[in-house]
Coordinates of C-alpha atoms in Angstrom, one line a residue:
M1 CA -7.6 -56.4 -50.2
A2 CA -6.0 -59.8 -49.7
E3 CA -2.8 -60.5 -48.0
T4 CA 0.1 -60.9 -50.4
V5 CA 0.5 -64.6 -51.3
I6 CA 3.7 -65.9 -49.7
N7 CA 4.5 -69.5 -50.0
S8 CA 7.0 -70.0 -47.2
R9 CA 8.2 -66.9 -45.4
V10 CA 7.0 -63.5 -44.6
S11 CA 9.3 -60.6 -45.2
G12 CA 10.9 -59.8 -41.8
D13 CA 9.0 -62.5 -40.1
D14 CA 9.7 -66.2 -39.7
I15 CA 6.1 -67.3 -39.4
D16 CA 4.1 -68.6 -42.3
P17 CA 0.8 -66.7 -42.8
V18 CA -1.1 -70.0 -42.3
D19 CA 0.5 -70.5 -38.9
R20 CA 0.4 -66.8 -37.8
A21 CA -1.8 -66.3 -34.7
R22 CA -3.8 -63.0 -34.5
P23 CA -5.1 -61.1 -31.4
L24 CA -8.5 -62.2 -30.2
S25 CA -9.9 -58.8 -31.2
R26 CA -9.2 -59.7 -34.8
L27 CA -9.7 -63.5 -34.5
F28 CA -13.3 -63.2 -33.2
P29 CA -14.9 -61.2 -36.1
L30 CA -13.0 -63.3 -38.7
G31 CA -14.1 -66.5 -37.0
L32 CA -17.7 -65.3 -36.6
Q33 CA -17.7 -64.6 -40.4
H34 CA -16.8 -68.3 -41.0
V35 CA -19.6 -69.4 -38.7
L36 CA -22.2 -67.3 -40.4
A37 CA -21.0 -68.4 -43.8
M38 CA -21.6 -72.1 -43.0
Y39 CA -24.3 -71.9 -40.4
A40 CA -27.3 -72.5 -42.6
G41 CA -25.6 -75.5 -44.3
A42 CA -24.5 -76.8 -40.9
V43 CA -28.0 -77.0 -39.4
A44 CA -29.7 -78.2 -42.6
V45 CA -28.8 -81.9 -42.2
P46 CA -30.2 -82.4 -38.7
L47 CA -33.3 -80.5 -39.7
I48 CA -33.8 -82.6 -42.8
V49 CA -33.1 -86.0 -41.1
G50 CA -34.9 -85.2 -37.9
G51 CA -37.9 -83.8 -39.8
A52 CA -38.0 -86.9 -42.0
L53 CA -38.1 -89.2 -38.9
G54 CA -40.9 -87.1 -37.3
Y55 CA -38.9 -85.7 -34.4
S56 CA -40.4 -83.0 -32.1
A57 CA -39.2 -79.4 -32.0
T58 CA -37.3 -80.2 -28.8
D59 CA -35.5 -83.1 -30.3
L60 CA -34.7 -81.1 -33.5
A61 CA -33.2 -78.4 -31.3
F62 CA -31.1 -80.9 -29.5
L63 CA -29.9 -82.4 -32.9
I64 CA -28.9 -78.9 -34.0
S65 CA -27.0 -78.1 -30.8
A66 CA -25.2 -81.5 -31.0
D67 CA -24.3 -80.7 -34.7
L68 CA -22.9 -77.3 -33.9
F69 CA -21.0 -78.6 -30.8
V70 CA -19.3 -81.5 -32.8
A71 CA -18.7 -79.2 -35.8
G72 CA -16.7 -76.9 -33.6
I73 CA -14.6 -79.7 -32.1
A74 CA -14.0 -81.2 -35.6
S75 CA -12.9 -77.8 -36.9
I76 CA -10.5 -77.3 -34.0
I77 CA -9.0 -80.7 -34.6
Q78 CA -8.6 -80.0 -38.3
S79 CA -7.0 -76.6 -38.0
V80 CA -4.9 -77.1 -34.8
G81 CA -4.0 -80.8 -35.3
F82 CA -2.5 -83.3 -33.0
W83 CA -0.3 -86.3 -33.7
K84 CA -1.6 -87.7 -37.0
F85 CA -4.9 -85.9 -37.0
G86 CA -5.6 -82.6 -38.7
V87 CA -4.6 -80.9 -42.0
R88 CA -3.5 -77.8 -40.1
L89 CA -5.1 -75.5 -42.7
P90 CA -8.0 -73.0 -42.4
L91 CA -10.7 -75.7 -43.2
M92 CA -14.1 -75.7 -41.5
Q93 CA -15.9 -78.9 -40.8
G94 CA -19.7 -79.5 -41.0
V95 CA -22.2 -82.3 -41.5
S96 CA -21.9 -83.7 -45.0
F97 CA -25.0 -83.7 -47.2
A98 CA -23.8 -86.8 -49.0
A99 CA -25.2 -89.1 -46.3
V100 CA -28.7 -87.6 -46.0
A101 CA -30.6 -90.1 -48.2
S102 CA -28.9 -93.1 -46.7
M103 CA -29.4 -91.9 -43.1
I104 CA -33.1 -91.2 -43.6
A105 CA -33.5 -94.7 -45.1
I106 CA -31.6 -96.3 -42.2
G107 CA -33.6 -94.2 -39.6
K108 CA -37.0 -95.2 -41.1
E109 CA -36.0 -98.9 -41.1
H110 CA -34.0 -99.3 -37.9
G111 CA -34.3 -96.1 -35.9
I112 CA -32.0 -93.2 -35.2
T113 CA -29.6 -95.4 -33.0
A114 CA -28.8 -97.4 -36.1
I115 CA -27.8 -94.2 -37.8
F116 CA -25.4 -93.3 -35.0
G117 CA -24.0 -96.9 -35.0
A118 CA -23.4 -96.7 -38.8
V119 CA -21.8 -93.2 -38.4
I120 CA -19.4 -94.4 -35.8
A121 CA -18.4 -97.4 -38.0
C122 CA -18.0 -95.1 -41.0
G123 CA -15.7 -92.8 -39.0
I124 CA -13.5 -95.7 -38.0
F125 CA -13.4 -96.9 -41.6
M126 CA -12.3 -93.4 -42.7
I127 CA -9.5 -93.2 -40.1
L128 CA -8.1 -96.6 -41.1
L129 CA -8.4 -95.9 -44.9
A130 CA -6.8 -92.4 -44.7
P131 CA -3.2 -93.5 -45.4
V132 CA -4.2 -95.6 -48.4
F133 CA -6.5 -92.9 -49.8
S134 CA -3.7 -90.3 -49.4
Q135 CA -1.6 -92.3 -51.9
L136 CA -4.0 -91.2 -54.6
L137 CA -2.7 -87.6 -54.5
R138 CA -0.7 -88.3 -57.6
F139 CA -4.0 -88.6 -59.4
F140 CA -4.7 -84.9 -58.6
P141 CA -2.5 -82.8 -61.0
P142 CA -3.6 -79.2 -61.8
I143 CA -6.0 -80.4 -64.6
V144 CA -7.8 -82.5 -62.1
T145 CA -7.6 -80.3 -59.0
G146 CA -8.6 -77.2 -61.0
T147 CA -11.6 -79.0 -62.5
V148 CA -12.7 -80.4 -59.2
I149 CA -12.4 -77.0 -57.5
L150 CA -14.4 -75.5 -60.3
I151 CA -17.1 -78.2 -60.0
I152 CA -17.2 -77.6 -56.2
G153 CA -18.0 -74.0 -56.7
L154 CA -20.6 -74.6 -59.5
S155 CA -22.3 -77.5 -57.6
L156 CA -22.8 -75.3 -54.5
M157 CA -24.6 -72.5 -56.4
D158 CA -27.9 -74.2 -55.8
I159 CA -27.5 -73.5 -52.1
P160 CA -27.6 -69.6 -52.3
A161 CA -30.3 -70.0 -54.9
G162 CA -32.4 -72.1 -52.5
W163 CA -31.8 -69.5 -49.7
I164 CA -33.2 -66.7 -51.9
V165 CA -36.2 -68.8 -53.1
N166 CA -36.8 -69.9 -49.5
N167 CA -39.2 -72.7 -50.3
S168 CA -41.5 -70.6 -52.5
E169 CA -43.2 -72.8 -55.1
N170 CA -43.6 -69.9 -57.6
G171 CA -40.0 -68.7 -57.7
A172 CA -38.2 -66.2 -55.4
P173 CA -40.3 -63.4 -54.0
P174 CA -39.1 -60.1 -55.4
I175 CA -38.2 -58.8 -51.9
N176 CA -35.9 -61.8 -51.4
I177 CA -34.1 -61.1 -54.7
A178 CA -33.8 -57.4 -53.6
Y179 CA -32.3 -58.3 -50.3
G180 CA -30.0 -60.9 -51.8
A181 CA -28.8 -58.5 -54.5
G182 CA -28.5 -55.7 -51.9
T183 CA -26.3 -57.8 -49.6
L184 CA -24.1 -58.9 -52.5
L185 CA -23.8 -55.3 -53.8
F186 CA -22.9 -54.1 -50.3
I187 CA -20.1 -56.7 -50.0
I188 CA -18.8 -55.6 -53.4
L189 CA -18.8 -51.9 -52.3
L190 CA -16.9 -52.8 -49.1
E191 CA -14.3 -54.6 -51.2
R192 CA -13.9 -51.6 -53.4
F193 CA -14.1 -48.6 -51.0
A194 CA -13.6 -49.9 -47.4
P195 CA -10.2 -50.0 -45.6
P196 CA -8.3 -53.3 -45.7
A197 CA -9.3 -54.2 -42.2
L198 CA -13.0 -54.0 -43.1
Q199 CA -12.5 -55.7 -46.4
R200 CA -11.4 -58.9 -44.6
V201 CA -14.8 -59.1 -42.8
S202 CA -16.9 -57.8 -45.7
V203 CA -19.1 -60.9 -45.7
L204 CA -19.8 -60.6 -41.9
I205 CA -20.6 -56.9 -42.2
G206 CA -22.8 -57.6 -45.2
L207 CA -24.7 -60.2 -43.2
I208 CA -25.1 -57.9 -40.2
V209 CA -26.2 -54.9 -42.3
G210 CA -28.5 -57.1 -44.5
T211 CA -30.2 -58.5 -41.3
L212 CA -30.7 -55.1 -39.7
A213 CA -32.1 -53.7 -43.0
A214 CA -34.6 -56.6 -43.1
V215 CA -35.9 -56.1 -39.5
P216 CA -38.6 -53.6 -40.5
V217 CA -40.0 -56.1 -43.1
H218 CA -42.5 -58.4 -41.5
G219 CA -41.5 -62.1 -41.6
M220 CA -37.9 -61.5 -43.0
V221 CA -36.1 -61.8 -39.6
N222 CA -37.4 -64.5 -37.3
W223 CA -36.2 -64.3 -33.7
S224 CA -39.4 -65.9 -32.3
N225 CA -37.3 -68.8 -30.9
V226 CA -35.0 -66.6 -28.9
G227 CA -37.3 -66.1 -26.0
G228 CA -38.0 -69.8 -25.5
A229 CA -34.4 -71.0 -25.9
S230 CA -32.5 -71.8 -22.8
W231 CA -29.2 -70.2 -21.9
F232 CA -27.2 -73.4 -21.4
R233 CA -27.6 -77.0 -22.3
V234 CA -25.0 -79.8 -22.1
V235 CA -24.7 -82.0 -25.2
T236 CA -24.7 -85.5 -23.7
P237 CA -23.4 -88.5 -25.6
F238 CA -25.9 -91.2 -26.6
H239 CA -28.8 -88.9 -25.8
F240 CA -31.2 -91.1 -27.9
G241 CA -29.8 -94.4 -26.6
L242 CA -26.8 -96.6 -27.2
P243 CA -25.9 -97.0 -30.9
H244 CA -27.2 -100.0 -32.8
F245 CA -24.8 -101.6 -35.3
D246 CA -26.7 -103.0 -38.2
I247 CA -24.5 -104.5 -40.9
A248 CA -26.5 -103.4 -44.0
S249 CA -26.7 -99.8 -42.5
I250 CA -23.0 -99.8 -41.9
L251 CA -22.2 -100.9 -45.5
S252 CA -24.4 -98.2 -47.0
L253 CA -22.5 -95.5 -45.0
L254 CA -19.1 -96.9 -45.8
I255 CA -19.8 -96.1 -49.4
V256 CA -20.8 -92.6 -48.3
G257 CA -17.5 -92.4 -46.4
L258 CA -15.6 -92.9 -49.7
V259 CA -17.7 -90.1 -51.3
I260 CA -16.9 -87.8 -48.3
M261 CA -13.2 -88.6 -48.5
T262 CA -13.3 -87.7 -52.2
E263 CA -15.0 -84.4 -51.6
T264 CA -12.7 -83.6 -48.6
T265 CA -9.6 -84.3 -50.8
G266 CA -10.8 -81.7 -53.3
D267 CA -11.5 -79.2 -50.5
M268 CA -8.1 -79.7 -48.9
V269 CA -6.3 -79.4 -52.2
A270 CA -8.4 -76.3 -52.9
V271 CA -7.6 -74.5 -49.6
G272 CA -3.9 -75.5 -50.1
E273 CA -3.9 -73.7 -53.4
V274 CA -5.6 -70.7 -52.0
V275 CA -3.2 -70.2 -49.1
G276 CA -0.1 -71.2 -51.1
R277 CA 0.7 -74.4 -49.2
P278 CA 0.3 -77.4 -51.5
V279 CA -1.2 -80.4 -49.7
G280 CA 1.1 -83.5 -49.7
R281 CA 0.4 -87.1 -48.9
K282 CA 1.2 -86.9 -45.2
Q283 CA -1.0 -83.8 -44.7
L284 CA -3.8 -85.3 -46.8
A285 CA -3.8 -88.4 -44.6
N286 CA -3.9 -86.3 -41.5
G287 CA -6.8 -84.3 -42.8
L288 CA -8.8 -87.4 -43.7
R289 CA -8.1 -89.0 -40.3
A290 CA -9.5 -85.8 -38.7
D291 CA -12.6 -86.2 -40.9
G292 CA -13.0 -89.7 -39.6
L293 CA -12.4 -88.7 -36.0
G294 CA -15.0 -86.0 -36.3
T295 CA -17.4 -88.5 -37.8
V296 CA -16.8 -90.9 -34.8
L297 CA -17.5 -88.1 -32.4
G298 CA -20.6 -87.3 -34.4
G299 CA -22.0 -90.8 -33.9
M300 CA -21.2 -90.6 -30.2
F301 CA -22.8 -87.1 -29.7
N302 CA -26.0 -87.8 -31.6
T303 CA -25.1 -86.3 -35.0
F304 CA -23.8 -87.3 -38.4
P305 CA -20.7 -87.7 -40.7
Y306 CA -18.4 -84.6 -41.0
S307 CA -16.6 -83.2 -43.9
A308 CA -14.9 -80.0 -45.0
F309 CA -17.2 -77.1 -46.0
A310 CA -16.4 -75.7 -49.4
Q311 CA -18.1 -72.4 -48.8
N312 CA -15.5 -71.6 -46.2
V313 CA -12.8 -72.3 -48.8
G314 CA -14.4 -69.5 -50.8
L315 CA -14.4 -67.2 -47.8
V316 CA -10.6 -67.8 -47.3
S317 CA -10.1 -66.9 -51.0
L318 CA -12.3 -63.9 -50.8
T319 CA -10.8 -62.4 -47.7
G320 CA -7.2 -63.4 -48.2
V321 CA -6.9 -64.3 -44.5
K322 CA -4.8 -67.5 -44.4
S323 CA -4.4 -68.1 -40.7
R324 CA -5.7 -71.5 -39.6
Y325 CA -6.3 -70.0 -36.1
V326 CA -9.2 -68.1 -37.5
V327 CA -10.9 -71.4 -38.1
T328 CA -9.8 -72.5 -34.6
C329 CA -11.7 -69.5 -33.3
A330 CA -14.7 -70.3 -35.5
G331 CA -14.7 -73.8 -34.0
G332 CA -14.7 -72.4 -30.5
I333 CA -17.7 -70.2 -31.5
L334 CA -19.5 -73.2 -32.8
V335 CA -18.9 -75.1 -29.5
V336 CA -20.4 -72.2 -27.6
L337 CA -23.4 -72.0 -29.9
G338 CA -23.9 -75.7 -29.3
L339 CA -23.9 -75.1 -25.5
I340 CA -26.0 -71.9 -25.5
P341 CA -29.2 -72.5 -27.5
K342 CA -30.3 -68.8 -27.0
V343 CA -27.3 -67.5 -28.9
S344 CA -27.8 -70.0 -31.6
A345 CA -31.4 -68.9 -31.9
V346 CA -30.2 -65.3 -32.6
V347 CA -27.9 -66.5 -35.4
E348 CA -30.8 -68.5 -36.9
G349 CA -32.6 -65.2 -37.3
V350 CA -30.4 -64.1 -40.2
P351 CA -32.8 -64.0 -43.3
S352 CA -32.2 -66.7 -45.8
A353 CA -32.2 -64.1 -48.7
V354 CA -29.3 -62.2 -47.0
L355 CA -27.4 -65.5 -46.7
G356 CA -28.1 -66.2 -50.4
G357 CA -26.6 -62.9 -51.5
A358 CA -23.4 -63.6 -49.5
G359 CA -23.4 -67.2 -50.7
I360 CA -23.2 -66.1 -54.4
A361 CA -19.8 -64.4 -53.6
L362 CA -18.5 -67.2 -51.5
F363 CA -19.3 -70.1 -53.8
G364 CA -18.4 -68.0 -56.9
M365 CA -14.9 -67.6 -55.3
V366 CA -14.5 -71.3 -55.1
A367 CA -15.2 -71.7 -58.8
A368 CA -12.9 -68.8 -59.5
S369 CA -10.1 -70.5 -57.6
G370 CA -10.6 -73.6 -59.8
I371 CA -10.2 -71.4 -62.9
R372 CA -7.0 -69.9 -61.4
T373 CA -5.6 -73.4 -61.0
L374 CA -6.6 -74.4 -64.5
A375 CA -4.6 -71.4 -65.8
Q376 CA -1.5 -73.4 -65.0
V377 CA -2.5 -76.0 -67.6
K378 CA -1.6 -76.1 -71.3
F379 CA -5.1 -76.3 -72.9
N380 CA -4.7 -78.7 -75.8
N381 CA -7.8 -80.5 -77.1
K382 CA -7.3 -83.4 -74.7
N383 CA -7.3 -81.1 -71.6
V384 CA -10.3 -79.1 -72.9
L385 CA -12.1 -82.4 -73.3
I386 CA -11.2 -83.4 -69.7
V387 CA -12.6 -80.2 -68.2
A388 CA -15.7 -80.2 -70.5
I389 CA -16.8 -83.8 -69.8
S390 CA -16.0 -83.7 -66.1
V391 CA -18.0 -80.5 -65.5
G392 CA -20.9 -81.8 -67.7
V393 CA -21.2 -85.1 -65.8
A394 CA -20.9 -83.2 -62.5
L395 CA -23.8 -80.9 -63.3
L396 CA -26.2 -83.6 -64.6
P397 CA -27.8 -84.3 -61.2
A398 CA -28.2 -80.6 -60.6
M399 CA -30.0 -80.2 -63.9
E400 CA -32.1 -83.3 -63.5
P401 CA -32.1 -84.7 -59.9
N402 CA -33.8 -88.0 -60.9
I403 CA -31.5 -88.9 -63.7
Y404 CA -30.1 -91.9 -61.8
A405 CA -33.3 -92.9 -60.0
R406 CA -33.6 -96.2 -61.9
L407 CA -30.0 -97.3 -61.3
P408 CA -28.7 -99.2 -58.3
Q409 CA -28.6 -97.2 -55.1
W410 CA -24.8 -97.4 -54.8
F411 CA -24.4 -95.8 -58.2
G412 CA -26.8 -93.0 -57.4
L413 CA -25.1 -92.5 -54.1
I414 CA -21.8 -91.8 -55.8
F415 CA -22.9 -90.0 -59.0
N416 CA -25.7 -87.9 -57.4
S417 CA -22.9 -86.0 -55.7
G418 CA -21.6 -83.8 -58.6
I419 CA -18.3 -83.3 -56.7
S420 CA -17.5 -87.0 -56.4
A421 CA -18.8 -87.8 -59.9
G422 CA -16.8 -85.0 -61.5
A423 CA -13.6 -85.9 -59.6
I424 CA -13.9 -89.6 -60.7
V425 CA -14.4 -88.6 -64.3
A426 CA -11.6 -86.0 -64.3
I427 CA -9.2 -88.6 -62.8
L428 CA -10.0 -91.3 -65.2
L429 CA -10.0 -89.0 -68.3
N430 CA -6.6 -87.6 -67.3
L431 CA -5.2 -91.1 -66.9
L432 CA -6.6 -92.1 -70.3
L433 CA -5.8 -88.9 -72.3
N434 CA -2.6 -87.7 -70.7
S435 CA -0.2 -90.6 -71.0
D436 CA 3.4 -90.9 -69.8
S437 CA 4.5 -90.4 -73.4
L438 CA 2.7 -87.1 -73.6
R439 CA 4.4 -86.0 -70.5
E440 CA 7.8 -86.9 -71.8
S441 CA 7.2 -85.2 -75.1
H442 CA 6.6 -81.9 -73.2
E443 CA 9.4 -82.1 -70.6
D444 CA 11.7 -79.8 -72.5
D445 CA 9.1 -77.4 -73.8
S446 CA 10.3 -74.1 -72.5
E447 CA 7.1 -72.3 -73.5
L448 CA 5.0 -74.5 -71.2
P449 CA 4.5 -73.4 -67.6
A450 CA 6.2 -75.4 -64.9
Y451 CA 2.9 -77.3 -64.3
D452 CA 1.7 -79.4 -67.2
A453 CA -1.6 -81.3 -67.0
V454 CA 0.1 -84.7 -66.4
R455 CA 2.3 -83.4 -63.6
G456 CA 1.2 -82.5 -60.1
P457 CA 1.3 -79.0 -58.6
A458 CA 4.1 -79.9 -56.3
P459 CA 6.0 -83.0 -57.6
E460 CA 8.1 -83.3 -54.4
A461 CA 4.9 -83.4 -52.4
V462 CA 3.5 -86.2 -54.6
V463 CA 6.5 -88.5 -54.3
S464 CA 7.4 -87.9 -50.7
S465 CA 5.3 -88.1 -47.5
E466 CA 7.7 -85.9 -45.7
N467 CA 7.2 -82.8 -47.8
S468 CA 7.0 -79.1 -47.4
G469 CA 3.2 -79.1 -47.5
A470 CA 3.0 -81.4 -44.5
R471 CA 4.0 -79.1 -41.7
G472 CA 3.3 -79.3 -38.0

């Protein structure tokens, strides 16, 4: 199914699989698959924030178009890269959920222009902090990266569950479960019996077939907005007015910026593991700068902070297609969707239950990638404890969303994100339990794999900014 993992060179070819361009006839369906995988998550934040602020359907539609437009540009910057911006890996960008609560609070107090002002300031802060934050890569050895990747996958499973339930107060309707399970089963059958070319777009085919199968069922496929949607609309900067820079609002989003950078670091390390190109300091800094630049553009074009989308990391792992230009194509599709509301309305018609079935495979693959990374670790009692406590702390907000409701807002902002909470706990426990003396005691242990818990996945990448992981 997947392309053979090759770390540096392809037999008979000088081009790394990550840097290999494909014909447009192959790029387009692969890119469209990425768009469909992240579309529901991409449009959720403008719907939530705009709805909470009481915006009209017309303004909500504009927020969605702006979101898709900037998400496409940010994905192109991240995958293609220029100067010191872009991780140059197949990593999709979308609006981060981490900022939702803060932005709603800012919007209700100071209006949406204060949100955009704080978003611009947050993006500049992320760009300036990127080189410093990248120095923290040495705190992400396999025991930490594997745990964080596992947490990312587990933390995201509530998204496909929510798609299948689809706002029902009494649990998921049986027909939703049927369509979700049917879509997932169809993807599995494609992976088992379809030719390799179809296996690589199994999620896209599953979404299309699931949608077509749902057409006869009343209310499952909603294309009512297609007729009224316009064919073309320019996304103009500062559509809602010039940004307002409120100090308190900015400070609240700077904390969110740290959370976003922590989550993006985990996603970049994860996709580097999946494609066989470990992420070094220089590459990490470039990726974080691209996050910041996307966030600045978001504030200018009437949208919100941008971050890597973990579900697309799962798609890379599931399909085995490593080329970053697939994400570049997906970014182009998102830009077009942002400019052509009618096409966007068609994509919105994909039933949420069908998306949920595909999401189980996508997010499950992220968790499985974390387990694969943890397989490199020697599991003594200390390392078992690191994984156990980190995963436990990360899942607490998912099990009880109000667990930190009585604590200061800044604490809840950080620890309500299971990904950032789990990453912080994993880093601190690894520093506490895996000391330098432990590392030295295992240096000559021939029965240990090359990667011990206290060493990074690519020692050269950790100690040098000019490393093999930082290409382009």
